[in-house]
CSV table of C-alpha atoms and ligand atoms in Angstrom, one decimal:
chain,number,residue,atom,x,y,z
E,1,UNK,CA,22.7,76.7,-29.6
E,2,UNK,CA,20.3,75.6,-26.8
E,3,UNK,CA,18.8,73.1,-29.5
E,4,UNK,CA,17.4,70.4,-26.7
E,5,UNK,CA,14.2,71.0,-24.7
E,6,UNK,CA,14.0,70.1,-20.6
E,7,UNK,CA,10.8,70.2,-18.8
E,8,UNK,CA,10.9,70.4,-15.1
E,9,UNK,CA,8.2,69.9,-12.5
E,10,UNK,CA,7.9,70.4,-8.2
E,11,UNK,CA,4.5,70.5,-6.5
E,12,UNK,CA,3.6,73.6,-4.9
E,13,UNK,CA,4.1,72.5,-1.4
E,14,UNK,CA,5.0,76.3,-0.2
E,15,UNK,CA,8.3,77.6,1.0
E,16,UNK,CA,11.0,75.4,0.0
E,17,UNK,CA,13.2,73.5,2.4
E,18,UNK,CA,17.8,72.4,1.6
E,19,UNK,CA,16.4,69.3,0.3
E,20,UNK,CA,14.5,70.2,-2.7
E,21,UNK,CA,16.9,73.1,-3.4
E,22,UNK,CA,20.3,71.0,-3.1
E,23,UNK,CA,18.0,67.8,-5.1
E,24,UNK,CA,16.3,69.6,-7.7
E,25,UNK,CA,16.9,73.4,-7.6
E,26,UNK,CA,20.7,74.2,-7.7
E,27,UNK,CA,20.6,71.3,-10.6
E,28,UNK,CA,18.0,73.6,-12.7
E,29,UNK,CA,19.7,76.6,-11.8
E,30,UNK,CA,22.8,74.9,-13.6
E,31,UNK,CA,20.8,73.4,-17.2
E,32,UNK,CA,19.2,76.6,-17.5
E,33,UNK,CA,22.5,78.1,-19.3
E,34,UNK,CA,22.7,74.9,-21.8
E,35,UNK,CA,18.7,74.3,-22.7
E,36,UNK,CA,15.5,75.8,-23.7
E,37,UNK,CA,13.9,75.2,-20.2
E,38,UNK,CA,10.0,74.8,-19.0
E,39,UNK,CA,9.8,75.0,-15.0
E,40,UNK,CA,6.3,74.3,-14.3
E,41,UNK,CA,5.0,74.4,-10.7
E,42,UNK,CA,2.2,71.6,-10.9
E,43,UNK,CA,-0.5,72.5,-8.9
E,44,UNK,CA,-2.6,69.8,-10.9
E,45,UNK,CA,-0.8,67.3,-9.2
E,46,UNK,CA,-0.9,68.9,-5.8
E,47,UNK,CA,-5.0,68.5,-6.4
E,48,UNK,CA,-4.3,64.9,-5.7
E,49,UNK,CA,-4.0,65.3,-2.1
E,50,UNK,CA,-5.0,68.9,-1.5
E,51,UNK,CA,-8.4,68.2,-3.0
E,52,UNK,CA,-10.4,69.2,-0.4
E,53,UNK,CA,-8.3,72.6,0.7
E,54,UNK,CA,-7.5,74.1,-2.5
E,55,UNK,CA,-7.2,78.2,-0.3
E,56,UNK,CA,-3.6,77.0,0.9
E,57,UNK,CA,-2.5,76.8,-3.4
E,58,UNK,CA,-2.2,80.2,-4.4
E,59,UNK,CA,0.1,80.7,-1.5
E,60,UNK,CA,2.4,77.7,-1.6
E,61,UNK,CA,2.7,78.8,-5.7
E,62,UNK,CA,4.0,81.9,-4.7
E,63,UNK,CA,6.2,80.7,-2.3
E,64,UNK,CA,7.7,78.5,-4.6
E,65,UNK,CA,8.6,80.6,-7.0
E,66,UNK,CA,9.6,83.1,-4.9
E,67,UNK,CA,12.5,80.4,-3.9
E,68,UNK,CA,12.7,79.5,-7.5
E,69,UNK,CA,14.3,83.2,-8.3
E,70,UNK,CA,16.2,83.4,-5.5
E,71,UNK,CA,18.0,80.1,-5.9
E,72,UNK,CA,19.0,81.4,-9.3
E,73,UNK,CA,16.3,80.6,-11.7
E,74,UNK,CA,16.3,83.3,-14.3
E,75,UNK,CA,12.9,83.6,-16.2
E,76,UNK,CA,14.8,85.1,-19.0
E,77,UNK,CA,16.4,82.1,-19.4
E,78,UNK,CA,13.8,79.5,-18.6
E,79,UNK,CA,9.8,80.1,-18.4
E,80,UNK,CA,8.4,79.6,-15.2
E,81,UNK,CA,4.8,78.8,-15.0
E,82,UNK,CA,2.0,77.4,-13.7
E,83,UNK,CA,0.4,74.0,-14.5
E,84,UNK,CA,-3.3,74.9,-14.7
E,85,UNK,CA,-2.4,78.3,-16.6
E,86,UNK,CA,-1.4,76.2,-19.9
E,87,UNK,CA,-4.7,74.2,-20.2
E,88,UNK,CA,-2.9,72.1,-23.4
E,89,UNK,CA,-1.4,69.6,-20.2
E,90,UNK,CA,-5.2,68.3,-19.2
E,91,UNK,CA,-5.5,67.8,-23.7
E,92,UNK,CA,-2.6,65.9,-23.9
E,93,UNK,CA,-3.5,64.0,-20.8
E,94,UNK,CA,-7.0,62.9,-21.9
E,95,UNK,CA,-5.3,61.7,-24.9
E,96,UNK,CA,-2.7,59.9,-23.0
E,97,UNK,CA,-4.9,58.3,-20.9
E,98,UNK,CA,-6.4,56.7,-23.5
E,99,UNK,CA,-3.2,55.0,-24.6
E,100,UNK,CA,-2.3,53.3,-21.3
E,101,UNK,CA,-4.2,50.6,-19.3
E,102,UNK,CA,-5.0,50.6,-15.6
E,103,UNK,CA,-2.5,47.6,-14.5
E,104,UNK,CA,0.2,49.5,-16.2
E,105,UNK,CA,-0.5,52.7,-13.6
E,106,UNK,CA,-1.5,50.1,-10.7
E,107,UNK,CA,2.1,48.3,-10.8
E,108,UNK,CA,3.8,51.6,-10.7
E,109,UNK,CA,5.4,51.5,-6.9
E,110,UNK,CA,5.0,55.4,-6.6
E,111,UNK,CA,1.3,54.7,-6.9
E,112,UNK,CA,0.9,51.4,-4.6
E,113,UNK,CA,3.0,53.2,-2.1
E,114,UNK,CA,1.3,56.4,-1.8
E,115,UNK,CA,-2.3,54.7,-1.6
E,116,UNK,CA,-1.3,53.2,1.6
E,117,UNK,CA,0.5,56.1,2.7
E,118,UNK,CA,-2.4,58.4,2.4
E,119,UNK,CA,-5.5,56.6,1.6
E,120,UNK,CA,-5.8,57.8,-2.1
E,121,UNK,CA,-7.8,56.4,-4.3
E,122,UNK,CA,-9.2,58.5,-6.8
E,123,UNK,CA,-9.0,58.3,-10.5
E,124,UNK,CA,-7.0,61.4,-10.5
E,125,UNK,CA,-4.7,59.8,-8.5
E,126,UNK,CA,-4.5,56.7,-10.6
E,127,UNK,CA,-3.5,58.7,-13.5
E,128,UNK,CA,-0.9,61.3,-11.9
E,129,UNK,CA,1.9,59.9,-13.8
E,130,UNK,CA,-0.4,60.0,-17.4
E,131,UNK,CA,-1.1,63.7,-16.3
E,132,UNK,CA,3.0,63.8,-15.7
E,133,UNK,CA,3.9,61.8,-19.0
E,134,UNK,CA,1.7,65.4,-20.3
E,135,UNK,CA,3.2,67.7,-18.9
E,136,UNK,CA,6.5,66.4,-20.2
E,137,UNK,CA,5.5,65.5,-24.1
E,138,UNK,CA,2.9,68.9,-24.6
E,139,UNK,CA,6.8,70.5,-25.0
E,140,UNK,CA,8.2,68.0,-26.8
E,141,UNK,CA,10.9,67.7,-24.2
E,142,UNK,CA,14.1,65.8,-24.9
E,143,UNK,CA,15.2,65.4,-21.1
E,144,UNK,CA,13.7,65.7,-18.0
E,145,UNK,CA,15.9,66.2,-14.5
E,146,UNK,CA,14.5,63.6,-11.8
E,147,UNK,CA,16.1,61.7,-9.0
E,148,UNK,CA,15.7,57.5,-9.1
E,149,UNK,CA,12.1,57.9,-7.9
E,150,UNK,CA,10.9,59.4,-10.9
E,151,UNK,CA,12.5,57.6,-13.4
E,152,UNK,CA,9.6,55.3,-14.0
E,153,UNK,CA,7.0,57.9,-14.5
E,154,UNK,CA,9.8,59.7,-17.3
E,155,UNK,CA,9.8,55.6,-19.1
E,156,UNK,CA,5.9,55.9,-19.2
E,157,UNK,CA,6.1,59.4,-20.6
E,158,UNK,CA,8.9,57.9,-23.2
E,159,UNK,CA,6.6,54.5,-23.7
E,160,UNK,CA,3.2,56.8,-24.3
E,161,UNK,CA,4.8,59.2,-27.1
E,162,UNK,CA,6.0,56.2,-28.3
E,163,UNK,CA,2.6,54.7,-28.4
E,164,UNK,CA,1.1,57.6,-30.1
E,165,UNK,CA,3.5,57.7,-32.7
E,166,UNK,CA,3.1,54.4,-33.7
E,167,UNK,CA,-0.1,54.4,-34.0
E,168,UNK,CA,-0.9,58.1,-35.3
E,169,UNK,CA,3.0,58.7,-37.0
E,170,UNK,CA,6.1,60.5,-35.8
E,171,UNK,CA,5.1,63.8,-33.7
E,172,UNK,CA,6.2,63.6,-30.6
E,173,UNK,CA,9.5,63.4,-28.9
E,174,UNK,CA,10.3,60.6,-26.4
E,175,UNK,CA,11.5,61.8,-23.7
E,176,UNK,CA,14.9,60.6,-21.4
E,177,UNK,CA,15.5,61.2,-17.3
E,178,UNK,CA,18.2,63.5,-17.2
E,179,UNK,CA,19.1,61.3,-13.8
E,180,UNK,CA,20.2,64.1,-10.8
E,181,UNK,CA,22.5,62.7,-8.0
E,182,UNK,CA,20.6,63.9,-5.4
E,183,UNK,CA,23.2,64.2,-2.4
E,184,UNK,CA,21.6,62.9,0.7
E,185,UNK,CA,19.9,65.7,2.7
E,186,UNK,CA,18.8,63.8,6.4
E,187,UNK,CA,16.2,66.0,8.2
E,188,UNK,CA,16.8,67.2,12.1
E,189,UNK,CA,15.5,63.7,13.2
E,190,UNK,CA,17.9,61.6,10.3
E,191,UNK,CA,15.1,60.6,8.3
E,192,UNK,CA,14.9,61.9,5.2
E,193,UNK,CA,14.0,65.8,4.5
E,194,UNK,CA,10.1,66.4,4.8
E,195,UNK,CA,7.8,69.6,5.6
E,196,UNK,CA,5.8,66.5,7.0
E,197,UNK,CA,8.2,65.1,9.2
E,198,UNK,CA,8.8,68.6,10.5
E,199,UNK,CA,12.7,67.3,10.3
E,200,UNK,CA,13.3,70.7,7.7
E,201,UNK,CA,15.5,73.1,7.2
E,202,UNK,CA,13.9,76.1,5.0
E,203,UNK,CA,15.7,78.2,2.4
E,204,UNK,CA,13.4,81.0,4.3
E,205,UNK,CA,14.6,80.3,8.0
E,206,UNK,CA,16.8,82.6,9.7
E,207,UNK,CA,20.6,82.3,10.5
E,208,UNK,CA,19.2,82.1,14.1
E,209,UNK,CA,16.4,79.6,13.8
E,210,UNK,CA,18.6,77.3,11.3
E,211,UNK,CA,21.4,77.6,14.3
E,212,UNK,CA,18.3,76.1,16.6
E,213,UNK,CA,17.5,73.1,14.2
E,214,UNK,CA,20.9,72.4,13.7
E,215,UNK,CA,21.7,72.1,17.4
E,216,UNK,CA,18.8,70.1,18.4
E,217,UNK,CA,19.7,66.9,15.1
E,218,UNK,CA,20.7,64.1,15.7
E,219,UNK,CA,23.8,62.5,15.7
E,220,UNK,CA,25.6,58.9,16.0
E,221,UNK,CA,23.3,57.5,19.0
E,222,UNK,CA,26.4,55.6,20.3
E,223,UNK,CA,28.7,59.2,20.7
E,224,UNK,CA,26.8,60.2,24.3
E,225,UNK,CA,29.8,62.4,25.7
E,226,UNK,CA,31.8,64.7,23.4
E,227,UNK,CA,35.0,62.0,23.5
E,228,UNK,CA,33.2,59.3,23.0
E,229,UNK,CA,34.5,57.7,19.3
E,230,UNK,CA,31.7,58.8,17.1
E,231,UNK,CA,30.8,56.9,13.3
E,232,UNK,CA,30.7,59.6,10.8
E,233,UNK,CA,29.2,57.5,8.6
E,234,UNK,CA,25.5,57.0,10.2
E,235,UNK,CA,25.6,60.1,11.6
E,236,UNK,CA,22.9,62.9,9.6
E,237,UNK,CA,24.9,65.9,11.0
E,238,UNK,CA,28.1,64.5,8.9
E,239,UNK,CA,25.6,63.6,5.7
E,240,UNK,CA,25.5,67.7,5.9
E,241,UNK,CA,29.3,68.5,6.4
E,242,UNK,CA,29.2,66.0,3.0
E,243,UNK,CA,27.0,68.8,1.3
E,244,UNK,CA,28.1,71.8,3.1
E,245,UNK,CA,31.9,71.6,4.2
E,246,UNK,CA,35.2,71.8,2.4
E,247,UNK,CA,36.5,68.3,2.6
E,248,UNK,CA,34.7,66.7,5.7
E,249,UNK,CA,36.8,63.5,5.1
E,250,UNK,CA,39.9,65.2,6.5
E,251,UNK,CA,38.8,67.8,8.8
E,252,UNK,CA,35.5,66.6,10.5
E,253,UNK,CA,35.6,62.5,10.2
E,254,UNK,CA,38.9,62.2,11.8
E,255,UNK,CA,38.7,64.2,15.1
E,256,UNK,CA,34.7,62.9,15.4
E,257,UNK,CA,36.2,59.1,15.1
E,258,UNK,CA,39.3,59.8,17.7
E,259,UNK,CA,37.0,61.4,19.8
E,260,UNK,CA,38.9,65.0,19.8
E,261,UNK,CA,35.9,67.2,18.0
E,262,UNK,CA,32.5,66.6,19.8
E,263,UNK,CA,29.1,66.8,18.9
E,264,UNK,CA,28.6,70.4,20.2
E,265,UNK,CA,31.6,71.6,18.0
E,266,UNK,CA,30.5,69.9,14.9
E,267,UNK,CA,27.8,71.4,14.5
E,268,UNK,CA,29.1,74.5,15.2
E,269,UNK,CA,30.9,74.3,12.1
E,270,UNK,CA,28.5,73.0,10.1
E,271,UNK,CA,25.9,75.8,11.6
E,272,UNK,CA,28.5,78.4,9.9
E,273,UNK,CA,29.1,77.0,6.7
E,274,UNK,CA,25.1,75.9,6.0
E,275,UNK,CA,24.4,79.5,6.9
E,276,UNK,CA,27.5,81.1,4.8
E,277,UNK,CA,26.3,79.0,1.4
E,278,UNK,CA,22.6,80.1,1.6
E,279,UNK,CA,23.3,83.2,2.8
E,280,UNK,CA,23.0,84.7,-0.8
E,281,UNK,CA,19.7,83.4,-1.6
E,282,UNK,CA,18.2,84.2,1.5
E,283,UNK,CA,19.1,88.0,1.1
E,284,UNK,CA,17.5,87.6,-2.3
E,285,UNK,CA,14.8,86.4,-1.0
E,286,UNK,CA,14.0,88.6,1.5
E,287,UNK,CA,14.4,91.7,-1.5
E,288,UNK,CA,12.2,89.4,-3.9
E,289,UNK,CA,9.5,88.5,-1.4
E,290,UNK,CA,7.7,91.1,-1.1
E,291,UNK,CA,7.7,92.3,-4.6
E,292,UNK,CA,4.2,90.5,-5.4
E,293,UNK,CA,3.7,92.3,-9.0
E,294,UNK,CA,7.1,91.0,-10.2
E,295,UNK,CA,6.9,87.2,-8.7
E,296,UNK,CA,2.9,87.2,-10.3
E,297,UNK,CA,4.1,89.1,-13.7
E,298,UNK,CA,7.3,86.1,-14.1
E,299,UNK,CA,4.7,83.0,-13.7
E,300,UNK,CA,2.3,85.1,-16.1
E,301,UNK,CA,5.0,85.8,-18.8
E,302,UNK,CA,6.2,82.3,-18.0
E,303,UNK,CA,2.6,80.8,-19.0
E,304,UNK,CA,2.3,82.8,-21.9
E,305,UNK,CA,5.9,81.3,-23.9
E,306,UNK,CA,5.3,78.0,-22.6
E,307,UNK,CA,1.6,78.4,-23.8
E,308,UNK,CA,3.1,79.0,-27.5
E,309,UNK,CA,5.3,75.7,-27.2
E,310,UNK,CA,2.5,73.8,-26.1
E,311,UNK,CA,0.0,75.2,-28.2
E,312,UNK,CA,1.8,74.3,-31.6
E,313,UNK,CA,2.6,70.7,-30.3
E,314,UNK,CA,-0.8,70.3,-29.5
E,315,UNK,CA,-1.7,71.4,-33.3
E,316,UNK,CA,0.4,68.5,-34.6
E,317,UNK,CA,-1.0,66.4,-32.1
E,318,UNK,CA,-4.9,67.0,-33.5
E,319,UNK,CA,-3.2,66.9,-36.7
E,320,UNK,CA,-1.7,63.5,-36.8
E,321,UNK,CA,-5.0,62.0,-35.3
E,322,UNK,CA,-7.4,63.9,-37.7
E,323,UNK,CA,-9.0,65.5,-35.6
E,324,UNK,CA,-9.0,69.4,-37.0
E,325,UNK,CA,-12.6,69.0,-38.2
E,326,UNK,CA,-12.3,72.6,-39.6
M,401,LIG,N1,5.9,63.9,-9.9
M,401,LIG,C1,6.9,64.9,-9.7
M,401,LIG,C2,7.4,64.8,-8.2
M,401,LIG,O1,6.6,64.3,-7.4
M,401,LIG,C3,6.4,66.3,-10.0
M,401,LIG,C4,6.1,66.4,-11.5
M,401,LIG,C5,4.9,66.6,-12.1
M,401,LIG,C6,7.1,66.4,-12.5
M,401,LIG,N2,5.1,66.8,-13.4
M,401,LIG,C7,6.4,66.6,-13.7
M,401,LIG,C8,8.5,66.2,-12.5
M,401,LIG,C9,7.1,66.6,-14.9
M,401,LIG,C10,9.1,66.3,-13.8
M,401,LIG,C11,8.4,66.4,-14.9
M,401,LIG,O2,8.4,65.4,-7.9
């Protein structure tokens, strides 16, 4: 039945925040029940920029998965695992990295933009996507879920299975972006979602503390007394109501435009229903959190199937290039 193969990926960046579970997470939650599903937390790539600190990892792993299970991931159904635990992704990447050039990674705009943003410049860097394009093909995986950003790093994972193929015959898959419509999720300040920004709303905070947030965002700049005629449509409190309210076209757009429902109110409303539709997977999370031998035992179980996929791909691999000297 579950005859197709998706391989998903998120940094370990720690607790998780409503953007990367109503972007990414709720979306996995929903393809575990169709695929045979790999959810690798990539702290490879996190190496990238956390070079230098590597004691905040083994945290921000845990805290990830922790919000993995309690947004709904089941590791019966899909195997949750750590990057570095399944050493057949660093293999696969050395071989990859043979088959691309530099200009090809260099014209990427994920990697010109992020060597401005943070001064990266490392050869590790440079090859982040190859290292992705690894992660994806060592499981021969048929889709991958990714928003628009990412969709150019899946076409270089597709192009370099392609590549090795033709020039060592048919053994790996090429992959396609399973593309996710990611519904916009502004932070407290309107810009978009970010532990960075500090604009973020955690799966982890409290009713009480995601009350505080909420009442502090930002709305339409030109609605500055509760009748003035407000503009839905710029304002980040209403991109929430989008994700979090029952039809926010008829029952928070109108009265916000006349002038009737004010600012103050709004959020009010959306304070309640944010809190009522994560109110589930914060209660599992507070059972789950402390349970350190079950959250440890899932990502160990969870490296050791994905190991076996990636392990027999990896034999046809060193097959088809001749290179099982014995
Ligand atoms: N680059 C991805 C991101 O920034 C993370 C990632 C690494 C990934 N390996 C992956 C995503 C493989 C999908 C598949 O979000």
């Amino acid at each position: 039945m579950k005859d197709e193969t998706i391989l998903s990926g998120m940094q370990p960046t720690g607790a998780l925040h409503i953007g990367n579970l109503e972007g990414a997470l709720k979306n996995w939650v929903n393809l575990q029940n169709d695929y045979n599903m790999y959810c690798c937390i990539v702290d490879w790539h996190a190496l990238t920029e956390s070079y230098k600190d590597t004691s905040v990892l083994k945290e921000r792993i845990y805290q990830v998965a922790v919000d993995f299970l309690a947004a709904g991931l089941d590791p019966e159904k899909c195997a949750i695992f750590i990057q570095s635990n399944v050493k057949e992704h660093a293999e696969l990447h050395l071989i990859f990295s043979m088959l691309t050039t530099v200009p090809t990674l260099t014209r990427l705009p994920t990697y010109a933009d992020k060597k401005e943003d943070l001064g990266l410049d490392s050869y590790g860097f440079l090859g982040y996507p190859v290292l992705q394009a690894a992660d994806i093909c060592v499981y021969n995986a048929d889709k991958v879920p990714v928003g628009k950003d990412q969709e150019k790093h899946i076409w270089l994972a597709a192009d370099l299975a392609k590549r090795f193929n033709g020039l060592y015959g048919e053994t790996l898959r090429e992959p396609q972006v399973l593309l996710t419509k990611i519904p916009l999720i502004p932070g407290t300040d309107g810009r978009k979602m970010s532990k960075s920004l500090d604009n973020h709303i955690m799966i982890l905070d409290t009713e009480e503390a995601t009350a505080k947030k909420l009442k502090r965002m930002f709305t339409d700049p030109d609605k500055l007394r509760k009748d003035d005629p407000g503009h839905p449509e710029v304002c980040p409190v209403f991109a929430l109501h989008n994700v979090y309210s029952d039809n926010p076209n008829e029952t928070i757009a109108p009265p916000c435009r006349t002038g009737e429902l004010g600012c103050v109110d709004c959020k009010a409303k959306l304070i309640i229903n944010l809190n009522n539709s994560l109110g589930p997977i914060r209660e599992k999370r507070v059972v789950i959190e402390n349970n350190k031998d079950y959250i440890w035992d899932v990502l160990n179980s969870g490296a050791t199937r994905a190991r076996e996929r990636a392990a027999s791909v990896m034999e046809s691999v060193r097959s088809a290039m001749k290179m099982e000297y014995f």
